[in-house]
Coordinates of C-alpha atoms and ligand atoms in Angstrom, one line a residue:
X8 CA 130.8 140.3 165.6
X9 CA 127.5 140.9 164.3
X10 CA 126.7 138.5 160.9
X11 CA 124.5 139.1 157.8
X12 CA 121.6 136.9 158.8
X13 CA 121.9 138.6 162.4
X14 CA 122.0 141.8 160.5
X15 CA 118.8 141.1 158.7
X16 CA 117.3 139.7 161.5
X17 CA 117.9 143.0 163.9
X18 CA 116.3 145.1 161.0
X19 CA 113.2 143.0 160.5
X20 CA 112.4 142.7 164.1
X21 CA 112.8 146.3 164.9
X22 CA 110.2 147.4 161.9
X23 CA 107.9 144.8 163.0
X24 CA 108.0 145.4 166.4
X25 CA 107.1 149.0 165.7
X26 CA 103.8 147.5 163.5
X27 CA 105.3 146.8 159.9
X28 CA 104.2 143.6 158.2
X29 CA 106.8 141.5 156.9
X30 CA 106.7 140.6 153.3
X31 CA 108.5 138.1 151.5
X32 CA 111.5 138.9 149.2
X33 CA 110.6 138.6 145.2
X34 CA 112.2 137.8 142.3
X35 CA 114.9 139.9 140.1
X36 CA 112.2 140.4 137.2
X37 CA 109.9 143.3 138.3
X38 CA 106.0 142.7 138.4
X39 CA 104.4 144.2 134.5
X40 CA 104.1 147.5 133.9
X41 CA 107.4 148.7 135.6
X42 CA 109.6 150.7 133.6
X43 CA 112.9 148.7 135.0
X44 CA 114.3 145.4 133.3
X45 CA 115.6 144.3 136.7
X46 CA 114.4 145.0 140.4
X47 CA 116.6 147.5 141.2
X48 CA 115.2 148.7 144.5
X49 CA 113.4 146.9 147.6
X50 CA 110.2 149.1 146.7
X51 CA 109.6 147.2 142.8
X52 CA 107.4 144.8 144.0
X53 CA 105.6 147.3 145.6
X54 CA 104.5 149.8 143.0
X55 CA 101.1 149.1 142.5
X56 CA 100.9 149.9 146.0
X57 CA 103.0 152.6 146.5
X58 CA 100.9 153.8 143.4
X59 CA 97.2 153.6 145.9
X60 CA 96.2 149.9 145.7
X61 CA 95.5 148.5 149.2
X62 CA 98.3 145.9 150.4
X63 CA 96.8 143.0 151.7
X64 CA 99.0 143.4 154.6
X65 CA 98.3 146.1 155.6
X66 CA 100.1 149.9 155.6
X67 CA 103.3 149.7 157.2
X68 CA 105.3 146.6 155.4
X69 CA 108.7 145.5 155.7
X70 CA 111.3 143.2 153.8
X71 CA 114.3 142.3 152.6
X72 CA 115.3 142.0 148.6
X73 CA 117.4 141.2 146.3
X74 CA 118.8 143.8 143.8
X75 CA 120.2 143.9 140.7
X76 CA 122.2 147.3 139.2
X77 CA 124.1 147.5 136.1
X78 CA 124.7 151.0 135.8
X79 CA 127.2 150.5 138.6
X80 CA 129.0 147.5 136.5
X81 CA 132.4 149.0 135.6
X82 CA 132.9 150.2 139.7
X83 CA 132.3 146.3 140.7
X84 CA 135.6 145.2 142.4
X85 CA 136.0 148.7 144.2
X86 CA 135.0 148.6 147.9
X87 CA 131.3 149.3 148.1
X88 CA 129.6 148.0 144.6
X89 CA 128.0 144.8 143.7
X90 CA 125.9 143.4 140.9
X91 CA 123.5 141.5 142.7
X92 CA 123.1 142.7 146.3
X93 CA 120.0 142.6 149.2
X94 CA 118.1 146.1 150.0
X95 CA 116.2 146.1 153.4
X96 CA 113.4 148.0 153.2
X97 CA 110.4 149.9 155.6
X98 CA 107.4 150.9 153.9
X99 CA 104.8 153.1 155.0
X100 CA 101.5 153.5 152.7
X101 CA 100.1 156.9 153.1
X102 CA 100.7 156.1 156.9
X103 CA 103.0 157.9 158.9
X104 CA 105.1 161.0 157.4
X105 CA 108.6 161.1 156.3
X106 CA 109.9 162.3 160.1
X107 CA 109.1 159.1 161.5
X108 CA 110.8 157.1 159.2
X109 CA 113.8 159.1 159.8
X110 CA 113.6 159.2 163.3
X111 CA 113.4 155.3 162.9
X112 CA 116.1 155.3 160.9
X113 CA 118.8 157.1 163.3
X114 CA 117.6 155.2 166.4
X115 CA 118.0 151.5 164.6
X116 CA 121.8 152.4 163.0
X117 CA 122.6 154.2 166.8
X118 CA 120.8 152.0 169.2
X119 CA 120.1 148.6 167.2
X120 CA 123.7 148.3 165.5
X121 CA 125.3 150.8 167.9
X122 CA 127.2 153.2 165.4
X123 CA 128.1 156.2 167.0
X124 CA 126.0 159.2 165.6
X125 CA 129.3 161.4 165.2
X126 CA 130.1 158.9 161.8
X127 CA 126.8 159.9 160.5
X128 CA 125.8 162.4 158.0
X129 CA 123.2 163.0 156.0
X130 CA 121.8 164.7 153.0
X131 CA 118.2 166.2 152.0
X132 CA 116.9 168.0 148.9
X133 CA 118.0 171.4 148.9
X134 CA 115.1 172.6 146.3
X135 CA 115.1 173.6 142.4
X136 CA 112.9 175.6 140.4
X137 CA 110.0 173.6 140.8
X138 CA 110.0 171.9 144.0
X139 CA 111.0 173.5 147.7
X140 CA 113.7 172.4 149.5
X141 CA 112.9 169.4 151.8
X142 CA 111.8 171.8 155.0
X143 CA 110.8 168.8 157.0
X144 CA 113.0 166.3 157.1
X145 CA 115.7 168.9 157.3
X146 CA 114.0 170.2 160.4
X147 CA 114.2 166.4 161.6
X148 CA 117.7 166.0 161.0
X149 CA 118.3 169.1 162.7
X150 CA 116.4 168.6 165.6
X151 CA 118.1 164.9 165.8
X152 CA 121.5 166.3 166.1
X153 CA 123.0 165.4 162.8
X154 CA 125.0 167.4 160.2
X155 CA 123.1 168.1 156.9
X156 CA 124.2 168.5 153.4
X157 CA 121.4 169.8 150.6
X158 CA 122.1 168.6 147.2
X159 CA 119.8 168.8 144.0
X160 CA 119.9 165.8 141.6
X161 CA 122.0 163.3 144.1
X162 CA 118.4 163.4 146.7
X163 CA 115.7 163.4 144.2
X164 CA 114.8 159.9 143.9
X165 CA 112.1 158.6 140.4
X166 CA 111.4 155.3 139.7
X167 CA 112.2 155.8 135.7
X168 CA 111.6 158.7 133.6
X169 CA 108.0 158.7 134.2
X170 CA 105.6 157.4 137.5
X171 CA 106.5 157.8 141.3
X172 CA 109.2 160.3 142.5
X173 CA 110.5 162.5 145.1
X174 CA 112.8 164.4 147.4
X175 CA 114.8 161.5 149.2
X176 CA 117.1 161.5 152.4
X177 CA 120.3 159.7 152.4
X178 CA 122.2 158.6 155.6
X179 CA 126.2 157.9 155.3
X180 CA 128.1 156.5 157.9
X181 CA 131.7 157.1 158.3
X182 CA 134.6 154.8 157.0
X183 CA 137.7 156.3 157.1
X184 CA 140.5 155.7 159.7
X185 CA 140.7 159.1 160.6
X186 CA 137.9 161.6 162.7
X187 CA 134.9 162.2 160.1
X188 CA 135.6 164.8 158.1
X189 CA 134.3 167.0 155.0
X190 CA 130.8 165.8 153.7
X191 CA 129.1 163.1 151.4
X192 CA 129.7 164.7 148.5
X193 CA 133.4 165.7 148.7
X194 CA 134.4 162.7 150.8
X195 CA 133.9 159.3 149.7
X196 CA 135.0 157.9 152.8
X197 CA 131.1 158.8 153.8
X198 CA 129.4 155.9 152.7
X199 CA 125.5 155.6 151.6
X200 CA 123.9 153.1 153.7
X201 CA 120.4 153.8 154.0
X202 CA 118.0 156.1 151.5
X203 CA 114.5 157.4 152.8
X204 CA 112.6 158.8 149.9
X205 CA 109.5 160.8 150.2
X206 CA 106.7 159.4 147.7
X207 CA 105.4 162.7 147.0
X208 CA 104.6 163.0 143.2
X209 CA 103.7 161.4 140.1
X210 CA 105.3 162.5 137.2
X211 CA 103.8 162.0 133.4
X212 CA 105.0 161.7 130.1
X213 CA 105.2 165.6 129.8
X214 CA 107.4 165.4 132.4
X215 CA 104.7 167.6 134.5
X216 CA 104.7 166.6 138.6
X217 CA 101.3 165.7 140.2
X218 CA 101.3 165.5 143.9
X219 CA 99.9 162.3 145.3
X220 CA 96.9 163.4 147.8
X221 CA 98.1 161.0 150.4
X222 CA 102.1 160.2 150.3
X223 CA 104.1 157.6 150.9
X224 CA 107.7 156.9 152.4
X225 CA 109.9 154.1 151.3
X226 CA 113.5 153.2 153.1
X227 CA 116.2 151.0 151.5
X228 CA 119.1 150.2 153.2
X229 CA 122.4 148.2 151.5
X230 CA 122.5 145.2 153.8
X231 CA 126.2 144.3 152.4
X232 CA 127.4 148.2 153.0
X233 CA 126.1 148.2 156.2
X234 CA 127.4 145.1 157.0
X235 CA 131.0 146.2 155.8
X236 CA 130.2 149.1 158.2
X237 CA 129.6 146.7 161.5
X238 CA 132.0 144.2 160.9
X239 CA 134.8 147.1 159.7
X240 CA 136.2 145.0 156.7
X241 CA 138.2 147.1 154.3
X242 CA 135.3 146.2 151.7
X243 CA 131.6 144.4 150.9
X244 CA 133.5 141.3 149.9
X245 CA 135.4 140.7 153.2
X246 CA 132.0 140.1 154.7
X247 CA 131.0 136.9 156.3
X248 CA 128.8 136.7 153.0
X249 CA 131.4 136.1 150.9
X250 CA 133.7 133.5 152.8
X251 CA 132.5 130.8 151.0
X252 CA 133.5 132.5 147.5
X253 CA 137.1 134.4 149.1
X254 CA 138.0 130.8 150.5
X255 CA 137.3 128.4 147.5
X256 CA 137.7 130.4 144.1
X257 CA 141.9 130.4 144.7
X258 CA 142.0 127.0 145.0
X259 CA 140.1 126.2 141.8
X260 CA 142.1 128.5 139.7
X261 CA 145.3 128.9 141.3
X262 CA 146.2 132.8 142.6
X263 CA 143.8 135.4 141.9
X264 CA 144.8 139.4 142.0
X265 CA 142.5 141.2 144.5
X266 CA 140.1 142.7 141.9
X267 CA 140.2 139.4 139.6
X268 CA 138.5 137.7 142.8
X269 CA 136.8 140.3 143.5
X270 CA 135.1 140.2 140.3
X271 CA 134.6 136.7 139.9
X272 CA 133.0 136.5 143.4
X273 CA 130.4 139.0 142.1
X274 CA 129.6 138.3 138.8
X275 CA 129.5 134.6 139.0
X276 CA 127.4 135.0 142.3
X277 CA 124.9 137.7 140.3
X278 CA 124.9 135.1 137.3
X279 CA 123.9 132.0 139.4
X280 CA 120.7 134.7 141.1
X281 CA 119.6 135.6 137.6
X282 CA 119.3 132.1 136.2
X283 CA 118.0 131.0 139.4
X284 CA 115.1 133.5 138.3
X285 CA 114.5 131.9 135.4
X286 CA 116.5 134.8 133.1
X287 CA 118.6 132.6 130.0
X288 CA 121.5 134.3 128.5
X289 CA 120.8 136.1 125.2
X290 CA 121.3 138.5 122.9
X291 CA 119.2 141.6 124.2
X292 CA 117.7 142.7 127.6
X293 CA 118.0 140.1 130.8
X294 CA 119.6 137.8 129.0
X295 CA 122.1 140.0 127.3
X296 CA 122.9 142.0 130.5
X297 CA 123.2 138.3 132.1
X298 CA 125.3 137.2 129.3
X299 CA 127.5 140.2 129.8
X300 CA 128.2 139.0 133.2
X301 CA 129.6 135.4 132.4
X302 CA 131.4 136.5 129.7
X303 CA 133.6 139.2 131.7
X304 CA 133.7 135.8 134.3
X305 CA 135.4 134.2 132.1
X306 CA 137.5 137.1 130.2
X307 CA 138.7 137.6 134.0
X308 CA 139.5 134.2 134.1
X309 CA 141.3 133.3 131.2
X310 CA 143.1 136.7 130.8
X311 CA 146.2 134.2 133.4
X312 CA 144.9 130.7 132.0
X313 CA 143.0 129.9 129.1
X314 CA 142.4 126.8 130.4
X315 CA 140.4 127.4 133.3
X316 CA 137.2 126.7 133.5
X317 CA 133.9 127.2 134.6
X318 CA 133.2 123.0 135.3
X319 CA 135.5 123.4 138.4
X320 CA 132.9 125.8 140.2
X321 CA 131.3 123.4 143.0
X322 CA 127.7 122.9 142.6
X323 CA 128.2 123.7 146.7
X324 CA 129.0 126.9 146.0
X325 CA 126.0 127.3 143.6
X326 CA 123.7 125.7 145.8
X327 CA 124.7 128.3 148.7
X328 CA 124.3 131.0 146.7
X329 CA 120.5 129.9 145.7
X330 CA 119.5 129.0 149.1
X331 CA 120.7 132.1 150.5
X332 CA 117.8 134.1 148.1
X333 CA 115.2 131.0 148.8
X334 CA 115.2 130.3 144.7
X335 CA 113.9 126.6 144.3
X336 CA 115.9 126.0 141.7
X337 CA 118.3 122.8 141.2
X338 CA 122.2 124.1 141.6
X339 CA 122.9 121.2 139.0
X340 CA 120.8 122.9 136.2
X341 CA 121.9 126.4 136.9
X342 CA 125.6 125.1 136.6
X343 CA 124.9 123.2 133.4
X344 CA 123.6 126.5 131.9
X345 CA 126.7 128.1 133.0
X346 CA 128.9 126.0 131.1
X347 CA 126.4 126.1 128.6
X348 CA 127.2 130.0 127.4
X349 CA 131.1 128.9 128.7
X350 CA 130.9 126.6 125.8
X351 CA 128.8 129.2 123.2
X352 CA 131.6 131.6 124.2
X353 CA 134.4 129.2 123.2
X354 CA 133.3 128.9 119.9
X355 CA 132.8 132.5 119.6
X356 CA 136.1 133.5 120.0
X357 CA 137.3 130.3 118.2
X358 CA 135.5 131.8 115.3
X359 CA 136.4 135.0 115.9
X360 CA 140.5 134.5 116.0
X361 CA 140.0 132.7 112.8
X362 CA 138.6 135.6 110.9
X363 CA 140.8 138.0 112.6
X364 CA 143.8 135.7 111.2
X365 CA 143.1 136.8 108.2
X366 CA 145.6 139.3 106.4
X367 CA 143.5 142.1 106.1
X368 CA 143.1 142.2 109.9
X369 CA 146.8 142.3 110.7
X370 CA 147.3 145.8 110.8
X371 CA 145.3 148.5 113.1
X372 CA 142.0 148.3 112.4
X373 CA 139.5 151.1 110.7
X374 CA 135.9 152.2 111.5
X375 CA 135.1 149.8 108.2
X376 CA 136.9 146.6 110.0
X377 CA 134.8 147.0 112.5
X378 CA 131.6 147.7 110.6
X379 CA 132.4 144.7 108.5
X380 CA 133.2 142.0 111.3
X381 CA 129.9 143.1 112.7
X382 CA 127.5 142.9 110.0
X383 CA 129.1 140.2 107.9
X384 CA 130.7 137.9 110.7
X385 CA 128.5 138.9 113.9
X386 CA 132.2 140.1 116.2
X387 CA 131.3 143.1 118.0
X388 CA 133.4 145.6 118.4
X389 CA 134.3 145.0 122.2
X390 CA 134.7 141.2 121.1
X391 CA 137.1 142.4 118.7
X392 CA 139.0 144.6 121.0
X393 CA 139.6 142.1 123.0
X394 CA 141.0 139.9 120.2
X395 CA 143.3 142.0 118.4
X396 CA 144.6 144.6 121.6
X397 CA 146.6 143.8 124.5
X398 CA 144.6 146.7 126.8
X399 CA 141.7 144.6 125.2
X400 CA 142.9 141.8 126.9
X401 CA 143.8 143.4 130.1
X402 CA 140.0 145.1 130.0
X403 CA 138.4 141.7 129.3
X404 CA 134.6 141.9 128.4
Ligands
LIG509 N1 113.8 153.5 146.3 C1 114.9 154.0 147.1 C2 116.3 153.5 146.6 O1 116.3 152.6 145.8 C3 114.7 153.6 148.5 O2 114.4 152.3 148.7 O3 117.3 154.0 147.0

């Protein structure tokens, strides 16, 4: 059975052999200027170029990346999401059109991972009032075999509110038991493995859409999805990938439900890549979105046994997960920084059931509780919550 590395490997070697450079895999923090707080998409790095700059290696690039999406944090532990995950990507500066790339795209997932083109579907811009429907890569679809579903917002792809955009293509692969059925949007059985976006526009402030004289194409494909897809695992975290986390976190902390592990897994492993990127936990931005993550760790672990504790994660298990994204970084400091904010957190909620002992706070709480423990004491609400409520609890951070 085909394994992540191999995965990787197949993907690289079949955009280079068909004359993309390969370029190496950044950081989480996106280069200045970018409207994103993390790299969110293979194609961050690449912005100034996408934007017209000449890449030094020339105009057909490809790579692999590492990710990081937080609008997707409450689905983490369902089958498909995770915090921190790897994007292969093909580039091609105002090189060849959008066609190719998809052309390239069905013949890799049918004849380099050998999925069979009846569990694929795809989607394509369908049009709005300012922008046609996406005529030619529908016609290449079409003329490729493979059943097409237009949709508006869901294949209209912008890199923030303002700067590159445009009509994107999205293949889904089959995962359900039964024969394919229905389509992408009314089936969530179809899974989104691989998005090819047509760099067509710029927009500006005034929301106005200027067309780039010479466009671009840029591919990102979930390596983790896709993997779930060729090694048929009920879910991303059943993947070779994640052995080393599904074998080792129950015998730290004693039985884990499904989701508890499955959270762990991937918030601890996302917290390890951010600090291996130099991001410290704090109150706003990275760091707050960072702290977020080891905090909900640890709600998730202490919600069974306060006494667990973040010390019992083996600097092994760290190490592996910064080798795996090449970060130089010594496991030993990134685990002291995890117990770090383990500690901070302590205290915290130390504090915070001390306050909340208090008479006044034994009852249901108002809007002015609330409004009180934050501005006098610091507790925010969700802190709060999780002190005073069982569901709170149950929730964690
Ligand atoms: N930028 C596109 C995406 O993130 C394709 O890489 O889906």
């Amino acid at each position: 059975m085909i394994t992540t590395d191999q995965t990787v490997q197949t993907f690289l070697d079949y955009f280079r052999e068909r004359g993309h450079e390969l370029i190496p895999g950044g950081s989480l923090i996106p280069p200045p200027g970018d409207p994103v707080l993390f790299t969110s998409s293979g194609m961050h790095p690449l912005t100034p170029y996408l934007m017209g700059r000449p890449h030094p290696l020339g105009r057909r690039l490809t790579g692999s990346q590492r990710c990081l999406r937080t609008t997707d944090l409450d689905e983490v532990g369902d089958d498909t999401h995770l915090t921190v995950f790897e994007m292969l990507g093909s580039w091609s500066l105002r090189d060849y059109d959008g066609p190719q790339s998809l052309r390239w795209g069905f013949e890799l997932l049918r004849d380099g991972f050998g999925i069979d083109p009846s569990r694929m579907h795809v989607t394509v811009f369908g049009g709005d009032d300012r922008v046609e429907p996406d005529h030619e890569s529908w016609r290449a679809w079409e003329e490729l075999g493979l059943p097409v579903e237009p949709t508006v917002d869901e294949n209209w792809w912008s890199n923030g509110p303002t700067g590159l955009c445009g009509p994107d293509s999205e293949i889904f692969v089959w995962t359900g038991r039964d024969l394919p059925q229905a389509t992408p949007t009314t089936d969530d059985r179809w899974v989104e493995v691989w998005n090819h976006v047509m760099m067509r526009y710029l927009r500006h402030g005034d929301g106005s859409l200027e067309p780039m004289r010479r466009p671009c194409v840029d591919t990102g494909l979930g390596l983790e999805r896709l993997v779930r897809i060729l090694r048929n695992t009920q879910s991303v975290f059943e993947i070779d990938l994640f052995d080393p986390w599904r074998t080792t976190l129950p015998g730290l902390w004693g039985p884990l439900d499904g989701r508890s592990l499955r959270v762990l897994s991937d918030h601890l492993r996302s917290s390890i890549v951010i600090l291996g990127d130099g991001v410290t936990p704090s109150p706003s931005g990275r760091g707050h979105i960072l702290r977020r993550l080891i905090r909900r760790s640890l709600t998730t672990l202490w919600r069974d046994d306060p006494t667990r504790t973040l010390s019992d994660l083996p600097i092994e298990l760290v190490d592996h997960t910064l080798e795996h994204f090449r970060q130089p970084v010594p496991g030993q400091y990134v685990h002291a920084l995890l117990l770090e904010e383990e500690h901070k957190f302590d205290l915290l909620l130390q504090r915070g059931r001390k306050i909340l002992s208090h008479r006044r706070f034994s009852g249901t709480l108002a809007e002015d509780d609330y409004r009180y423990l934050h501005d006098t004491h610091g507790l925010p609400r969700d802190l709060v919550v999780y002190l005073t409520t069982e569901a709170g609890v149950d929730r964690g951070l």
